[in-house]
Coordinates of C-alpha atoms in Angstrom, one line a residue:
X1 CA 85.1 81.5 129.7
X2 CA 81.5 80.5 130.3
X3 CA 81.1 78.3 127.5
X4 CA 84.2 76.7 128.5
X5 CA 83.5 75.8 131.8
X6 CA 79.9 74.5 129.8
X7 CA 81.5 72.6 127.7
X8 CA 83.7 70.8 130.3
X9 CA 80.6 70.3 132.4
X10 CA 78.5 68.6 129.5
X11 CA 81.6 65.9 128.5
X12 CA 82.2 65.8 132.6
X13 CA 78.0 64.7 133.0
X14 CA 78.2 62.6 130.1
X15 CA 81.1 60.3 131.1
X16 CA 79.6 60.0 134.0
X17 CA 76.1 58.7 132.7
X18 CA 78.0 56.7 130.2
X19 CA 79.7 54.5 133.2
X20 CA 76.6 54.5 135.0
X21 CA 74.6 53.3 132.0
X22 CA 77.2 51.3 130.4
X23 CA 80.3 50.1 132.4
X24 CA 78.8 49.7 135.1
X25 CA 76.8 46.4 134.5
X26 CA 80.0 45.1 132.7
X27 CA 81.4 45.6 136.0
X28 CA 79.3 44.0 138.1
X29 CA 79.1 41.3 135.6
X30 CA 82.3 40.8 136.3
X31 CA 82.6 40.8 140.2
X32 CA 79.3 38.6 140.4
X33 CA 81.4 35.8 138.3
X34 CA 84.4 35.8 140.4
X35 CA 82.2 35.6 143.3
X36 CA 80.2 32.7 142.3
X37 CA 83.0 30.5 141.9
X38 CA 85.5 29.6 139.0
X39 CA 84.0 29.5 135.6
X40 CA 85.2 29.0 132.1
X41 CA 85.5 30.1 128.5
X42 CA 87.2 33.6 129.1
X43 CA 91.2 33.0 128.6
X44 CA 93.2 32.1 125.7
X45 CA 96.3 30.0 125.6
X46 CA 99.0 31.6 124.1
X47 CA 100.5 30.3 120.8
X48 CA 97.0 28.7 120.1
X49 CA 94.3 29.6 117.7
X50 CA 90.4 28.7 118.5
X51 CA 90.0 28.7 114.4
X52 CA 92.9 26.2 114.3
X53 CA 91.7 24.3 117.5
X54 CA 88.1 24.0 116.1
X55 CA 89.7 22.5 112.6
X56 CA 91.6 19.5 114.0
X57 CA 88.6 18.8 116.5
X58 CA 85.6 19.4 113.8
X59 CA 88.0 16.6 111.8
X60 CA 88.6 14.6 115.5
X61 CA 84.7 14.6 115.7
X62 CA 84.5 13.1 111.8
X63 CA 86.5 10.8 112.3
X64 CA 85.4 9.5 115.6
X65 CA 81.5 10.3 115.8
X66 CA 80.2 11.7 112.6
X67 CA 77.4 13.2 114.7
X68 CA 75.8 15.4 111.7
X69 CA 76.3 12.5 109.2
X70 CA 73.5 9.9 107.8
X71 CA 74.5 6.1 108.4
X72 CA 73.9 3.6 110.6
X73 CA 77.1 3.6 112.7
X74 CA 77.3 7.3 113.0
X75 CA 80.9 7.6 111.6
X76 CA 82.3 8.1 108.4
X77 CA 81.2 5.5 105.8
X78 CA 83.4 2.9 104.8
X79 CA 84.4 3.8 101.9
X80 CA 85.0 7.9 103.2
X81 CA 87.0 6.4 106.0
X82 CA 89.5 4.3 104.0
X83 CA 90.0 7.2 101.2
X84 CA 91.1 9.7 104.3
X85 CA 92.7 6.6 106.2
X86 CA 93.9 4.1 104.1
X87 CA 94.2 0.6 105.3
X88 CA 98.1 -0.4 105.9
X89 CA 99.6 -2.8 103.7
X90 CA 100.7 -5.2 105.4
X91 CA 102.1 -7.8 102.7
X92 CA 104.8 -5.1 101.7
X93 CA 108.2 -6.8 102.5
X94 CA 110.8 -9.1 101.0
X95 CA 110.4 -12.5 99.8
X96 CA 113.2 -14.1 102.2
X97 CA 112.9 -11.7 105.1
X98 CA 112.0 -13.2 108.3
X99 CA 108.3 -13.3 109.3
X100 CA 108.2 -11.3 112.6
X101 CA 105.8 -12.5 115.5
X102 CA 104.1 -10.0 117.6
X103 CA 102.7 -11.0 121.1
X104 CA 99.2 -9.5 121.8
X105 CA 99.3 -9.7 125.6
X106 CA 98.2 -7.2 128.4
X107 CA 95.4 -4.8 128.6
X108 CA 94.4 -3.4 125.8
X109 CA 96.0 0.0 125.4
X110 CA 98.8 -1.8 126.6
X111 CA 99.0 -4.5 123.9
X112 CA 98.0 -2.1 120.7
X113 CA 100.8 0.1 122.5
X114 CA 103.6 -3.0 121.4
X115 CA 101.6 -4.1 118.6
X116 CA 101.7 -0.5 117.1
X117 CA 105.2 -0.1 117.9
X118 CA 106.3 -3.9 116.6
X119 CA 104.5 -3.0 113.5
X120 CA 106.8 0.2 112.9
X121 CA 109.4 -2.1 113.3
X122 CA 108.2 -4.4 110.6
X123 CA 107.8 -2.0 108.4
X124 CA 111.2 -0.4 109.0
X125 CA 112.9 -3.5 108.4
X126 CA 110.9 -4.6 105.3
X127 CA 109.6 -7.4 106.9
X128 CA 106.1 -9.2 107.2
X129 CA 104.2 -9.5 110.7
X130 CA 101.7 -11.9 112.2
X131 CA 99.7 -10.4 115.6
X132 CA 99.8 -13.8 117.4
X133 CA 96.7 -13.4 119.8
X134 CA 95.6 -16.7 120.1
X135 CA 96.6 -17.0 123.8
X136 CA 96.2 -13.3 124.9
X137 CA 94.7 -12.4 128.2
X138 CA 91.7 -10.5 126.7
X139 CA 90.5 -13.6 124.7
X140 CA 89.3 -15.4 127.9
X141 CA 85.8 -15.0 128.5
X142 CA 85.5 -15.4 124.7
X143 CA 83.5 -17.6 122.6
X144 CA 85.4 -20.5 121.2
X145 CA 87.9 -19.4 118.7
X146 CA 87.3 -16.0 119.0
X147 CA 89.8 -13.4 119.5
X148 CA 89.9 -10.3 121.0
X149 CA 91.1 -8.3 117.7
X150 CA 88.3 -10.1 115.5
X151 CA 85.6 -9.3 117.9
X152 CA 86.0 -5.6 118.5
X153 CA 88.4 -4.3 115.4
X154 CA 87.1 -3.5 112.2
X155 CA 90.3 -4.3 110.8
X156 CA 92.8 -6.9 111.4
X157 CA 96.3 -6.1 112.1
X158 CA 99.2 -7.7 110.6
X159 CA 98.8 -11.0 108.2
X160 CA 96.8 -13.9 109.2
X161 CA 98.6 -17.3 110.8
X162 CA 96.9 -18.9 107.6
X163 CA 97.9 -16.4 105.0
X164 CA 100.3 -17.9 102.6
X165 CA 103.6 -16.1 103.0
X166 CA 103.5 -16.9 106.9
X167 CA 102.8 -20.3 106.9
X168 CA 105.9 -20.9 104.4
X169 CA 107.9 -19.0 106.8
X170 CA 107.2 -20.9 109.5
X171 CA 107.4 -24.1 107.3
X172 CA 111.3 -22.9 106.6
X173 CA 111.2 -21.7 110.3
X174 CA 112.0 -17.9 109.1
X175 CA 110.4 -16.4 112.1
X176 CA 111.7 -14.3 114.8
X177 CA 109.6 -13.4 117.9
X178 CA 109.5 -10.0 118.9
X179 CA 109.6 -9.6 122.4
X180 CA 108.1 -6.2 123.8
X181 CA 111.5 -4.1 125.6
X182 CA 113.1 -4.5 122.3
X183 CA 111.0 -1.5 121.4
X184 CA 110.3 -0.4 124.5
X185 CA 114.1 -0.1 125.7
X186 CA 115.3 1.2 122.2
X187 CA 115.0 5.2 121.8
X188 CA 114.4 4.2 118.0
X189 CA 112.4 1.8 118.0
X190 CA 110.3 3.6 120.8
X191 CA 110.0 6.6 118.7
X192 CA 110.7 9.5 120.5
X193 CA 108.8 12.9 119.8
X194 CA 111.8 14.7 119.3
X195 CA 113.4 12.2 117.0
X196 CA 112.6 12.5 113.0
X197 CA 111.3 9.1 111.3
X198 CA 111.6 7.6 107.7
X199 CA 109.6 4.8 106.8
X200 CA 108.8 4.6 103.1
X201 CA 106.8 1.1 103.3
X202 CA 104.1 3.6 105.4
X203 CA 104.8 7.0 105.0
X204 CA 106.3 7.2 101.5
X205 CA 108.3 10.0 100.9
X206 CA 107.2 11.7 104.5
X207 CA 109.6 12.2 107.8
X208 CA 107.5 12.6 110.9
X209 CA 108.4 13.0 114.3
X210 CA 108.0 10.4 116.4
X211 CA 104.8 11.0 118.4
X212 CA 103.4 12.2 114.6
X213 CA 103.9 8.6 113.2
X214 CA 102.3 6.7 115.9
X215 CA 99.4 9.5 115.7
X216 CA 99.3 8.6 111.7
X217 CA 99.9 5.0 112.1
X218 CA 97.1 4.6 115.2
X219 CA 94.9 6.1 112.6
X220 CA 95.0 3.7 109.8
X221 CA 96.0 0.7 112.1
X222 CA 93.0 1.0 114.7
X223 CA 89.7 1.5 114.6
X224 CA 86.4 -0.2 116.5
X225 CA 83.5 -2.7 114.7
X226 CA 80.5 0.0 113.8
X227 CA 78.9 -1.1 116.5
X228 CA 81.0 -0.1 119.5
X229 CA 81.9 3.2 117.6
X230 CA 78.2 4.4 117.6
X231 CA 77.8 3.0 120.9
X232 CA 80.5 5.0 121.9
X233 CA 79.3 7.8 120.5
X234 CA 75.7 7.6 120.9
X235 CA 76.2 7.5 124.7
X236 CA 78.4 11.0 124.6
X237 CA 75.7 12.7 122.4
X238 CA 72.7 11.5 124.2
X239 CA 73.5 10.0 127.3
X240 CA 75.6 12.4 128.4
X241 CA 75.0 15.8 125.6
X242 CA 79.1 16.2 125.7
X243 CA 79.2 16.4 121.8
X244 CA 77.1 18.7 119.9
X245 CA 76.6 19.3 116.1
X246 CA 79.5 20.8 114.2
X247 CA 77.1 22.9 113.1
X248 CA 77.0 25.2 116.0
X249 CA 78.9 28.7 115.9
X250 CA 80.1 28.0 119.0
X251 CA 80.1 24.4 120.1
X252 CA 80.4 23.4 123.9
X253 CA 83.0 21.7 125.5
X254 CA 84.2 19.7 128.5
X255 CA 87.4 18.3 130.1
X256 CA 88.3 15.1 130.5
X257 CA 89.6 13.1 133.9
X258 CA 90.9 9.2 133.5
X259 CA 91.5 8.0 137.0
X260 CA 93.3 4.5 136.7
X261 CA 93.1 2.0 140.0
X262 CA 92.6 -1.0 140.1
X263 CA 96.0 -3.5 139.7
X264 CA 98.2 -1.0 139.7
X265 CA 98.3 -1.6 143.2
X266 CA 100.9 -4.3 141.9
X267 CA 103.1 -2.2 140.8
X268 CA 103.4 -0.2 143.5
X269 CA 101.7 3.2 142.1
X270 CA 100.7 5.5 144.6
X271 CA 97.7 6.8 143.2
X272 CA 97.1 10.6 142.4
X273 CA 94.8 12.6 145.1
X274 CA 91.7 13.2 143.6
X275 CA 92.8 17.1 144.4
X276 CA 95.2 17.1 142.1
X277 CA 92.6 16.3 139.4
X278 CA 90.7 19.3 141.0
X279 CA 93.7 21.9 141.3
X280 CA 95.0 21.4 137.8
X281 CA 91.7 21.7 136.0
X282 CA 90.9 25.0 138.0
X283 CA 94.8 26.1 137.0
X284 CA 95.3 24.9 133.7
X285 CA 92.3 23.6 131.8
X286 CA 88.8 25.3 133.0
X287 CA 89.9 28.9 132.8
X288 CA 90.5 28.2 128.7
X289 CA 87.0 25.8 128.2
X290 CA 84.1 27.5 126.8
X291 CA 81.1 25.4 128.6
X292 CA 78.2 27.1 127.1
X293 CA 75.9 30.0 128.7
X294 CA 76.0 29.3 132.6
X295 CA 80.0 28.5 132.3
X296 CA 79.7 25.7 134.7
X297 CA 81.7 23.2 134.4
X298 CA 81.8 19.8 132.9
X299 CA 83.9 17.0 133.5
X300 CA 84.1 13.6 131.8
X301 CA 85.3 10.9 134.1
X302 CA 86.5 7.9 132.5
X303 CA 87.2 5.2 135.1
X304 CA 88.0 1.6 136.3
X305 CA 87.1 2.2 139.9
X306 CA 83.6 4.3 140.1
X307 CA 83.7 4.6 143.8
X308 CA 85.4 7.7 143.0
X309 CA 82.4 9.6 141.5
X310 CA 80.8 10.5 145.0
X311 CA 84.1 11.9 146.2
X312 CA 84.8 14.3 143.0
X313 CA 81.1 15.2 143.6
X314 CA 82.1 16.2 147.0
X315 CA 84.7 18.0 146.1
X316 CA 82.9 19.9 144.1
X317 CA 78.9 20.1 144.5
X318 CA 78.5 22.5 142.0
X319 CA 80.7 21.1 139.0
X320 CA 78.4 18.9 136.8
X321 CA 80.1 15.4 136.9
X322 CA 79.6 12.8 134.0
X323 CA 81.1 9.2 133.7
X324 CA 79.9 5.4 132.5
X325 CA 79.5 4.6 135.8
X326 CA 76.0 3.8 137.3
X327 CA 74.8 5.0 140.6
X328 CA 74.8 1.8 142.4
X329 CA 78.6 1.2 140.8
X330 CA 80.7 2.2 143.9
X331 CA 82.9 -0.3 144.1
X332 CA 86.6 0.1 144.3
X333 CA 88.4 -3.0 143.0
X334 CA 89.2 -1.5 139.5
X335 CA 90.4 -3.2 136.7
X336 CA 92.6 -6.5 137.3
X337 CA 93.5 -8.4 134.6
X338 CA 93.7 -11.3 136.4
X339 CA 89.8 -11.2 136.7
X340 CA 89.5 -11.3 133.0
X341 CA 89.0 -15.5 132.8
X342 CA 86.5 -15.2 135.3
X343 CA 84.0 -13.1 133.4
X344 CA 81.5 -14.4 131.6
X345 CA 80.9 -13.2 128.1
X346 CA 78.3 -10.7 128.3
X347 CA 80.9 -9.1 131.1
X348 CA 83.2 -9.0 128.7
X349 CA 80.9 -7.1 126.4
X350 CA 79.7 -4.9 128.9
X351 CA 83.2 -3.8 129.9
X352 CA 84.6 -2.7 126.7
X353 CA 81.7 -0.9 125.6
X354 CA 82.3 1.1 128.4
X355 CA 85.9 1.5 127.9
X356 CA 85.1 2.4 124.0
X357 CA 82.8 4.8 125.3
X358 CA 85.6 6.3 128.1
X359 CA 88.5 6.2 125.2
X360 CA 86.0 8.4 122.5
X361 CA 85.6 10.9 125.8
X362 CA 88.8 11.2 126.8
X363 CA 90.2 11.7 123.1
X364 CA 86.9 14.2 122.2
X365 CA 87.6 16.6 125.2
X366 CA 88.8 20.0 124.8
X367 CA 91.3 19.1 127.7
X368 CA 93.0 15.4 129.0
X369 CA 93.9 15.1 132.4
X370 CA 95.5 11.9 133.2
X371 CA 98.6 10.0 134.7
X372 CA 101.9 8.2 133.5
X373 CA 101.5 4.7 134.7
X374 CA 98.2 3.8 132.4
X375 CA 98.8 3.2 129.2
X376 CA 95.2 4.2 128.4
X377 CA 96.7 8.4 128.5
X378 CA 99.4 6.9 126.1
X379 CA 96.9 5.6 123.8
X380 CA 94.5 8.7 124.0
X381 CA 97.3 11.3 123.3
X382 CA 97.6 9.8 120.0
X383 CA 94.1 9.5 118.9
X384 CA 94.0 12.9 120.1
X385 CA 95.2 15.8 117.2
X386 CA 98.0 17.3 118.4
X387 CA 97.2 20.7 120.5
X388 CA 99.9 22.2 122.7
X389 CA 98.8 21.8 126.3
X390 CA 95.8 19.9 125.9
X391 CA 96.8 16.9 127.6
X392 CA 98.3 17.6 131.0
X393 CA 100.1 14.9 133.2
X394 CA 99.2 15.4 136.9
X395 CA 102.4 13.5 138.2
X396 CA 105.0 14.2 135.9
X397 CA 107.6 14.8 138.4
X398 CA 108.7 18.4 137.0
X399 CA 105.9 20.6 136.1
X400 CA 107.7 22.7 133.8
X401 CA 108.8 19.7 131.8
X402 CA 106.2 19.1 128.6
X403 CA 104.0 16.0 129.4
X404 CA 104.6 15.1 126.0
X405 CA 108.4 13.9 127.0
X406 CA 106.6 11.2 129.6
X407 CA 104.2 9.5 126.1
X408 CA 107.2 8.0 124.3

């Protein structure tokens, strides 16, 4: 009886030194996090594997900032780049067809947004396009004869006004002007994710859905000059030490904010609180983001109105806060297209090198938190790869509705 009592004593003293030795500091570990405020990097979404999360990014990254690669421009080279993304064809169509004419007009998410969606069109119709640009907003502040398309795109889109085939068709007056709410009214034509899609003059033999074709198409159809890519990326690796080398085990990440102002006041758009920004990364994004050691977090703010960087900072002092914004930039007009003729050309420059810069951030970030009436979170959910939950619309009207219903 002795040696049992013994026996129960020894395993008895041992638990007890075990917690004391071991638990215990995992334990307090614990308590001292969830008093120092909400950190990241713990949870795991459901349905979603970090393996398969790392894959799309690590080819996200490639693609977009080649940030382990040799080469001047920091991306992949030419020739890696047109192999995995090959350029469209855009003389593919029939002799006769009409010749369809694309306006460019708008911002510049906005006017890819038609553009992209025109071209599908084209292409579903067998005919030939022309991007007619010559008297878009975003060519004023321009040099002479200079559009915005051929100053910032490493690739045109559509045929040239002086290739051959359009200038017969407009000779035998076989063109037919493609105004933007044909595709914007049209379920079809706007290609709606739930919708399968066969176009065999792009995709060959493939049917995608319909947010899956304008992720493919976005890929071969647009892509930055060499120069505003690196830029772009130079300023997230160094400037701001968001992206780190694919060679890490582990590689940090951040969320993303895009907070549009600006002349949206036009339209009426009651902007979202800066709050909301704030609520829904603490519910839905920051508990999931691994932000390296200390688990603070970071935030990437892209922006058109920088005066509100000292109120997110306010909101939270202890968040680290990063944006293209410099310190003396408080000013809250925003973006108004209307002020476009008035810049000068190094303005012009200076804007959308910041805008590449905020468009690379946004679409790089382990989470997108945006708004429906920009079409800048329309543009960055298809350069994103697709990862359920990672872009969440802050005023989508129903919460429980997928934000990928309002990107159509």
């Amino acid at each position: 009886m002795k040696k049992v009592f013994l026996v129960y004593g020894t395993i008895v003293a041992a638990a007890v030194i075990f917690n004391i030795v071991f638990l215990s500091p995992f334990f307090l570990l614990r308590q001292s996090r969830r008093l120092t405020g909400l950190k990241g990097g713990f949870k795991k979404k459901k349905g979603q594997s970090r393996n398969e999360r790392a894959s799309v990014m690590r080819d996200l990254t490639l693609r977009l900032c080649n940030i382990d690669g040799g080469g001047s421009s920091g991306a992949y080279s030419h020739e890696e780049y047109s192999s995995l993304y090959p350029p469209l064809n855009y003389s593919q169509c029939s002799d006769n067809a009409p010749l369809n004419v694309i306006p460019f007009f708008g911002g510049m998410t906005n006017a890819m947004k038609m553009v992209m969606l025109g071209a599908l069109m084209s292409f579903e119709e067998d005919r030939c396009f022309y991007v007619d640009d010559e008297h878009a907003h975003l060519n004023r502040g321009l040099g002479a004869n200079t559009t915005f398309v051929q100053k910032y795109l490493e690739r045109p889109i559509g045929l040239s006004r002086h290739d051959p085939y359009v200038e017969k068709a407009f000779a035998e007056n076989r063109v037919e002007v493609r105004q933007w709410y044909e595709y914007w009214e049209s379920k079809h034509w706007r290609r709606s994710f739930n919708e399968l899609y066969h176009i065999p003059n792009v995709f060959q033999n493939e049917s995608l859905a319909g947010h899956e074709l304008k992720r493919r198409m976005l890929q071969r159809m647009w892509k930055p000059r060499d120069e505003y890519q690196a830029a772009a990326c130079d300023s997230l690796k160094q400037k701001h030490g968001l992206i780190n080398s694919l060679k890490s085990f582990r590689p940090d990440e951040y969320i993303a904010f895009s907070i549009r102002r600006g002349d949206k006041t036009i339209e009426d758009i009651t902007f979202t609180d800066l709050a909301e920004y704030i609520a829904t990364a603490e519910e839905e994004a920051i508990p999931y983001t691994y932000f390296g050691v200390d688990r603070t977090p970071k935030i990437f703010v892209a922006t058109d109105d920088c005066s509100v960087m000292p109120e997110l900072r306010r909101l939270r002092p202890e968040w680290k806060f990063f944006s293209e914004c410099s310190d003396d930039d408080n000013e809250g007009r925003g973006f108004v297209l209307r002020d476009v003729p008035d810049w000068t050309e190094v303005e012009h420059e200076q804007h959308f090198r910041k805008f590449f810069t905020e468009l690379h951030g946004l679409a790089l970030s382990r989470f997108y938190i945006g708004v429906r009436y920009t079409n800048v979170t329309w543009w960055v959910y298809f350069m994103r790869p697709q990862i359920d939950g990672s872009v969440i619309i802050v005023d989508r009207p129903d919460k429980f509705r997928s934000s990928q219903s309002y990107l159509n």
